[in-house]
Coordinates of C-alpha atoms in Angstrom, one line a residue:
M1 CA -1.0 147.1 3.1
S2 CA -0.9 146.4 6.8
T3 CA -4.0 145.0 8.4
E4 CA -2.7 143.8 11.7
N5 CA -3.9 144.2 15.2
H6 CA -7.0 146.5 14.3
S7 CA -9.1 144.5 16.8
Q8 CA -6.8 144.7 19.9
S9 CA -8.2 147.9 21.1
P10 CA -11.5 148.6 19.0
H11 CA -12.5 151.6 21.3
P12 CA -10.5 154.6 22.8
P13 CA -10.4 154.1 26.5
H14 CA -11.6 156.5 29.2
P15 CA -9.5 157.7 31.6
G16 CA -11.4 155.5 33.9
G17 CA -10.9 152.5 32.0
Q18 CA -14.3 152.7 30.4
S19 CA -14.9 152.9 26.6
L20 CA -16.4 156.0 25.0
R21 CA -19.0 154.4 23.4
K22 CA -20.4 150.8 23.0
P23 CA -19.0 148.5 20.4
R24 CA -20.7 148.9 17.2
V25 CA -21.9 145.5 15.5
A26 CA -22.7 145.5 11.8
V27 CA -24.9 142.5 11.0
V28 CA -24.6 141.8 7.5
F29 CA -27.0 139.1 5.7
G30 CA -28.8 138.2 2.6
G31 CA -26.3 137.9 -0.1
R32 CA -26.4 136.5 -4.0
S33 CA -26.5 132.9 -3.0
S34 CA -29.5 130.5 -3.3
E35 CA -29.5 130.6 0.7
H36 CA -30.4 134.3 0.6
G37 CA -33.8 133.7 2.3
I38 CA -32.4 131.7 5.1
S39 CA -29.5 134.3 5.7
V40 CA -32.3 136.9 6.4
V41 CA -34.1 134.6 8.8
T42 CA -30.9 134.0 10.7
A43 CA -30.2 137.7 10.7
G44 CA -33.8 138.4 12.2
A45 CA -33.1 135.9 14.9
V46 CA -29.6 137.5 15.9
L47 CA -30.8 140.9 15.9
R48 CA -33.4 139.9 18.2
A49 CA -30.6 138.3 20.6
I50 CA -28.1 141.1 20.5
D51 CA -27.9 142.9 23.9
R52 CA -28.6 146.4 23.0
A53 CA -27.4 147.7 26.3
K54 CA -24.0 146.3 25.4
Y55 CA -23.8 147.1 21.6
D56 CA -24.9 149.4 19.1
V57 CA -26.1 147.4 16.0
L58 CA -26.3 148.6 12.4
P59 CA -28.2 146.1 9.9
I60 CA -26.8 145.8 6.6
G61 CA -28.6 143.7 3.8
I62 CA -27.1 142.6 0.5
T63 CA -29.7 142.0 -2.2
A64 CA -29.7 139.1 -4.4
D65 CA -28.0 141.1 -7.0
G66 CA -25.1 142.2 -4.9
R67 CA -26.4 145.8 -3.8
W68 CA -25.5 146.5 0.0
A69 CA -28.6 148.2 1.2
L70 CA -29.5 149.8 4.5
T71 CA -32.7 148.0 6.0
G72 CA -34.6 148.8 9.0
D73 CA -34.0 147.1 12.5
D74 CA -37.1 144.9 12.2
P75 CA -36.6 141.2 13.1
D76 CA -40.3 140.7 13.0
R77 CA -40.2 141.1 9.1
M78 CA -37.3 138.6 8.7
T79 CA -39.4 135.4 9.3
I80 CA -40.7 132.7 7.1
A81 CA -44.3 133.5 6.4
D82 CA -46.8 131.2 4.5
R83 CA -43.9 129.0 3.4
T84 CA -42.0 131.9 2.0
V85 CA -38.6 133.1 2.9
P86 CA -38.1 137.1 3.2
D87 CA -35.5 138.7 1.0
V88 CA -33.4 142.1 1.4
A89 CA -35.1 143.9 -1.5
R90 CA -38.4 144.1 0.7
L91 CA -36.3 145.0 3.6
A92 CA -34.5 148.0 2.0
E93 CA -35.1 151.3 2.9
S94 CA -34.2 152.4 -0.6
G95 CA -34.4 150.8 -4.0
E96 CA -31.2 152.6 -5.1
G97 CA -29.2 153.6 -2.1
G98 CA -26.1 151.6 -1.3
V99 CA -24.0 151.1 1.7
V100 CA -20.1 151.3 1.3
L101 CA -17.5 150.0 3.7
S102 CA -14.0 151.5 3.2
V103 CA -11.5 149.1 2.5
D104 CA -8.8 151.4 3.9
P105 CA -7.6 149.6 7.0
G106 CA -7.1 153.0 8.7
S107 CA -11.0 153.7 8.7
R108 CA -13.9 151.8 9.8
E109 CA -16.3 154.2 8.4
V110 CA -19.7 153.3 6.9
V111 CA -21.1 155.6 4.1
Y112 CA -24.6 155.5 2.7
T113 CA -25.1 156.7 -0.7
E114 CA -28.0 157.5 -2.9
P115 CA -28.2 158.9 -6.5
G116 CA -28.2 162.6 -6.6
A117 CA -27.7 163.0 -3.0
V118 CA -24.8 163.9 -0.6
P119 CA -23.3 160.7 0.8
K120 CA -24.1 160.3 4.5
A121 CA -21.7 159.1 7.1
L122 CA -23.2 156.3 9.3
G123 CA -20.2 156.2 11.7
E124 CA -17.5 153.5 12.4
V125 CA -17.9 149.8 12.7
D126 CA -16.0 147.9 15.1
V127 CA -17.1 144.3 14.3
V128 CA -19.1 142.7 11.6
F129 CA -21.2 139.6 12.2
P130 CA -21.9 138.2 8.7
V131 CA -24.7 135.8 8.7
L132 CA -24.6 134.9 5.1
H133 CA -24.7 131.5 3.8
G134 CA -23.3 130.0 0.8
P135 CA -21.2 131.6 -2.0
Y136 CA -20.2 135.4 -1.9
G137 CA -20.4 135.4 1.7
E138 CA -19.8 132.2 3.8
D139 CA -17.0 131.1 1.4
G140 CA -14.0 133.7 2.1
T141 CA -15.2 136.5 -0.3
L142 CA -16.6 138.7 2.2
Q143 CA -13.9 137.6 4.9
G144 CA -11.2 138.7 2.5
M145 CA -12.7 141.9 1.9
L146 CA -13.1 142.5 5.8
E147 CA -9.4 141.5 6.0
L148 CA -8.4 144.3 3.7
A149 CA -10.6 146.8 5.6
G150 CA -9.0 145.7 8.8
V151 CA -12.4 145.2 10.5
P152 CA -12.7 142.2 12.8
Y153 CA -15.6 139.8 12.2
V154 CA -17.3 136.8 13.7
G155 CA -16.4 133.4 12.3
S156 CA -13.9 131.9 10.3
G157 CA -11.2 133.3 8.3
V158 CA -10.7 133.4 4.6
L159 CA -9.0 129.9 4.1
A160 CA -11.3 128.0 6.5
S161 CA -14.3 129.9 5.1
A162 CA -13.4 128.6 1.6
V163 CA -12.5 125.3 2.9
G164 CA -15.8 125.0 4.6
Q165 CA -17.9 126.0 1.6
D166 CA -16.2 123.4 -0.8
K167 CA -17.1 120.0 0.0
E168 CA -14.6 118.5 -2.1
Y169 CA -11.5 120.2 -0.4
M170 CA -13.2 120.0 3.0
K171 CA -13.2 116.3 2.7
R172 CA -9.7 116.2 1.1
I173 CA -8.4 118.2 4.3
F174 CA -10.2 115.9 6.7
I175 CA -8.6 112.8 5.0
S176 CA -5.2 114.4 5.3
F177 CA -5.8 114.9 8.9
G178 CA -7.0 111.3 9.2
L179 CA -10.8 111.8 10.0
P180 CA -13.2 109.3 8.8
V181 CA -14.9 110.2 5.4
G182 CA -17.4 108.7 3.4
P183 CA -16.8 107.7 -0.4
Y184 CA -17.3 110.6 -3.0
T185 CA -16.4 111.7 -6.5
V186 CA -16.3 115.0 -8.0
I187 CA -17.5 116.1 -11.5
R188 CA -15.9 119.5 -12.5
P189 CA -17.5 121.9 -15.0
R190 CA -15.2 121.3 -17.9
E191 CA -15.5 117.3 -17.5
W192 CA -19.4 117.5 -17.9
E193 CA -19.2 120.4 -20.7
Q194 CA -16.5 118.5 -22.7
D195 CA -17.6 114.9 -22.2
A196 CA -20.7 114.5 -20.7
S197 CA -20.8 110.7 -21.3
A198 CA -17.4 110.2 -19.9
A199 CA -18.5 112.2 -16.7
R200 CA -21.7 110.2 -16.3
K201 CA -19.7 106.9 -16.7
K202 CA -17.4 108.2 -13.8
I203 CA -20.6 108.3 -11.8
I204 CA -21.9 105.2 -13.1
D205 CA -18.6 103.4 -12.1
F206 CA -18.7 104.9 -8.8
A207 CA -22.1 103.6 -8.2
G208 CA -20.9 100.3 -9.3
D209 CA -18.2 100.4 -6.5
H210 CA -20.5 101.9 -3.8
G211 CA -24.0 101.1 -4.8
W212 CA -27.4 103.0 -5.4
P213 CA -28.8 105.4 -4.1
L214 CA -26.2 108.4 -4.5
F215 CA -26.5 111.9 -3.5
V216 CA -25.7 114.5 -6.3
K217 CA -24.7 117.8 -4.7
P218 CA -23.9 121.1 -5.5
A219 CA -20.2 121.2 -4.4
R220 CA -20.4 124.7 -2.9
A221 CA -23.8 125.3 -1.5
G222 CA -25.6 124.6 1.6
S223 CA -28.9 124.2 3.5
S224 CA -29.4 120.8 1.5
I225 CA -30.4 123.2 -1.6
G226 CA -29.8 121.4 -5.0
I227 CA -29.3 118.0 -3.6
T228 CA -30.9 115.2 -5.1
K229 CA -31.1 111.4 -3.9
V230 CA -30.8 109.2 -7.0
D231 CA -32.1 105.7 -7.0
D232 CA -30.9 104.7 -10.4
L233 CA -29.3 105.7 -13.7
S234 CA -32.7 107.0 -14.7
G235 CA -32.7 110.0 -12.5
L236 CA -28.9 111.0 -12.8
D237 CA -29.2 113.5 -15.5
A238 CA -31.9 115.4 -13.9
A239 CA -30.0 115.5 -10.6
V240 CA -26.8 116.6 -12.1
E241 CA -28.8 119.4 -14.0
E242 CA -30.5 120.5 -10.6
A243 CA -27.2 120.7 -8.9
Q244 CA -25.5 122.8 -11.5
R245 CA -28.2 125.2 -11.2
H246 CA -26.5 126.1 -7.8
D247 CA -22.9 125.4 -8.6
P248 CA -21.3 124.1 -12.0
K249 CA -19.0 121.8 -10.0
I250 CA -20.9 118.9 -8.4
I251 CA -20.1 116.1 -5.9
V252 CA -21.3 112.7 -5.7
E253 CA -21.5 110.8 -2.4
A254 CA -22.3 107.3 -1.6
L255 CA -25.1 106.8 0.7
V256 CA -23.7 106.0 4.4
R257 CA -26.2 104.0 6.2
G258 CA -26.4 105.1 9.9
R259 CA -27.9 107.7 12.0
E260 CA -27.4 111.7 11.6
I261 CA -25.6 113.3 14.3
E262 CA -24.5 117.0 14.6
C263 CA -22.2 118.6 17.1
G264 CA -21.6 122.4 17.5
V265 CA -18.1 123.8 18.4
L266 CA -17.5 127.2 19.7
E267 CA -14.5 129.3 20.6
F268 CA -14.0 130.3 23.9
E269 CA -11.0 132.2 25.4
D270 CA -9.1 129.1 26.3
G271 CA -10.0 127.6 22.8
P272 CA -12.7 125.6 21.0
R273 CA -15.2 123.4 23.0
A274 CA -17.7 121.1 21.6
S275 CA -21.4 121.1 22.5
V276 CA -23.6 118.2 23.4
P277 CA -24.7 116.3 20.1
A278 CA -28.0 116.2 18.6
E279 CA -29.5 113.6 16.3
I280 CA -31.6 114.2 13.1
P281 CA -34.2 111.5 13.1
P282 CA -35.6 110.2 9.7
V283 CA -38.1 112.5 8.4
S284 CA -41.2 110.4 7.3
S285 CA -42.6 113.1 5.0
H286 CA -39.1 113.6 3.1
D287 CA -36.7 111.4 1.4
F288 CA -33.8 112.9 3.3
Y289 CA -33.1 115.9 5.5
D290 CA -33.6 118.7 2.9
F291 CA -34.3 122.2 2.7
E292 CA -38.2 121.8 3.0
A293 CA -37.7 119.5 6.0
K294 CA -34.8 121.9 7.6
Y295 CA -36.9 125.3 7.3
I296 CA -40.4 124.9 6.0
D297 CA -41.8 121.9 7.7
S298 CA -39.8 122.5 10.8
A299 CA -38.3 119.0 11.2
S300 CA -36.4 119.2 14.5
G301 CA -33.6 117.0 15.9
V302 CA -33.4 115.2 19.2
V303 CA -31.2 117.2 21.7
P304 CA -29.3 115.7 23.4
A305 CA -28.8 112.7 21.0
P306 CA -29.6 109.5 22.4
L307 CA -25.7 108.1 22.6
T308 CA -23.6 106.5 25.0
D309 CA -21.0 108.5 27.2
E310 CA -18.3 106.9 25.1
Q311 CA -20.2 107.8 21.7
T312 CA -21.0 111.5 23.0
A313 CA -17.0 112.0 24.0
E314 CA -16.0 110.5 20.5
V315 CA -18.2 112.9 18.5
R316 CA -17.4 116.0 20.6
R317 CA -13.6 115.2 20.0
L318 CA -13.9 114.6 16.3
A319 CA -15.8 117.8 16.0
I320 CA -13.0 119.8 17.6
E321 CA -10.6 117.9 15.5
A322 CA -12.4 118.9 12.4
F323 CA -12.5 122.7 13.7
D324 CA -8.8 122.6 14.0
A325 CA -8.1 120.7 10.9
A326 CA -9.6 123.4 8.6
S327 CA -8.3 126.4 10.9
C328 CA -11.7 127.4 11.8
E329 CA -12.5 130.3 14.1
G330 CA -15.6 131.3 16.1
L331 CA -17.9 128.6 15.3
V332 CA -18.8 125.2 13.4
R333 CA -21.6 122.8 13.2
A334 CA -20.2 119.5 12.3
D335 CA -22.4 116.9 10.7
F336 CA -21.6 113.2 11.3
F337 CA -22.9 109.7 10.4
L338 CA -23.0 106.9 13.1
T339 CA -22.5 104.0 11.0
E340 CA -24.5 100.7 11.7
D341 CA -21.0 99.2 12.8
G342 CA -20.5 101.9 15.5
R343 CA -18.0 104.3 13.6
F344 CA -18.7 108.1 13.2
V345 CA -18.1 109.4 9.6
I346 CA -18.0 113.1 9.2
N347 CA -20.0 114.4 6.4
E348 CA -19.2 118.0 6.5
I349 CA -18.7 121.2 8.6
N350 CA -20.5 124.6 8.3
T351 CA -18.7 127.5 9.1
M352 CA -21.7 129.6 9.6
P353 CA -24.7 127.4 10.6
G354 CA -28.1 128.5 10.5
F355 CA -29.2 130.7 13.5
T356 CA -33.0 130.4 13.0
P357 CA -35.1 129.8 15.9
I358 CA -35.4 125.9 14.9
S359 CA -31.6 125.6 13.9
M360 CA -29.8 122.8 15.4
Y361 CA -26.6 124.8 16.2
P362 CA -28.1 127.2 18.9
R363 CA -30.2 124.5 20.2
M364 CA -27.3 122.4 21.0
W365 CA -25.6 125.1 23.0
E366 CA -28.8 126.0 24.8
E367 CA -28.8 122.4 26.1
S368 CA -25.0 122.9 26.8
G369 CA -25.8 125.8 29.1
V370 CA -25.1 128.6 26.6
S371 CA -28.4 130.7 25.9
Y372 CA -29.1 132.3 22.5
P373 CA -28.0 135.9 23.6
E374 CA -25.0 134.4 25.3
L375 CA -24.2 132.6 22.1
V376 CA -24.4 135.7 20.2
D377 CA -22.4 137.7 22.9
Q378 CA -19.5 134.9 22.9
L379 CA -19.2 135.2 19.1
I380 CA -19.0 139.0 19.0
Q381 CA -16.3 138.9 21.8
A382 CA -14.3 136.3 20.4
A383 CA -14.3 138.3 17.2
L384 CA -13.2 141.5 18.9
R385 CA -10.5 139.7 20.6
R386 CA -8.8 138.6 17.2
S387 CA -6.8 140.8 15.0
T388 CA -7.3 141.0 11.3
G389 CA -4.1 139.9 9.0
L390 CA -2.2 136.9 9.6
R391 CA -2.7 135.2 12.9

């Protein structure tokens, strides 16, 4: 089944060179991961920013149980209210209806179905803007489906999306490219299930080599969900249990003492460019930069980061190297530590960083001269320039 080159000419040209219609963007959000609510918030911000004079827009929400639902185009309902994140089930126009995207690469038709009703064609989609975070959306699964359907999409492809979601293999790739990575160890599901004592000893030995505290994390989750800072052995089992609520595979990282620095990468026609970096200062009310600090209590970073010219140039260079090492496309937020001895250590990349109003990625690009609407437009245009299939 060939899926190449569907994005090279997404609209039939007018005799005068104008397209017959505006490109149609499907904004897909929500999903089955624990980051469902933040994805909805991100979608609201993206929907608000898309230039409606330039694009037609179709919002599609994925419920927490995986149903593709037609939702209203109402960004005001996609916000955090009273410390509660929104969800697709409350936004869906129907509790039973579903949206289906054809996987036939010769058709980009979207169909809406409800039990007992005739399916309703919603028209073709020219590009998908998937603002899903976490597994079942950001990890290459949705990207694979869109490749089969021959529909261009914003962001990285299957491999880079999967690598960007799995902290273990992300770090393995970075190490193979010579990028500086902090100490870590991985506990796979079988290790903990078959011999929890041996797995626990593996972590304790790691702590013996690198010291406490440790950070116990789900290996394939984001938004700082499921992460616990463990100060000693007494908190280890509870931390593992919390991480495994989100992912059976966990990663344990040593504390890297230093400043938290972030940098955005954006794909332009001439290749990826890096934004001015930002710094995430210590949050006095939180033990580390966790989910509550990021999204509920609106902890904010410093943009641009107070770095020397040499440090700024170095972190921007490393961010682009990380983007290229993982074969990323579209966008990436790269997170670093600037250690006490002046070295940058890459912590991770995020192939679909948050686009909420307080998110660091759009703030860094705003400071770099790319406004939020321009950023959204640039990402859509980059997706329309790319073909699906091998590239």
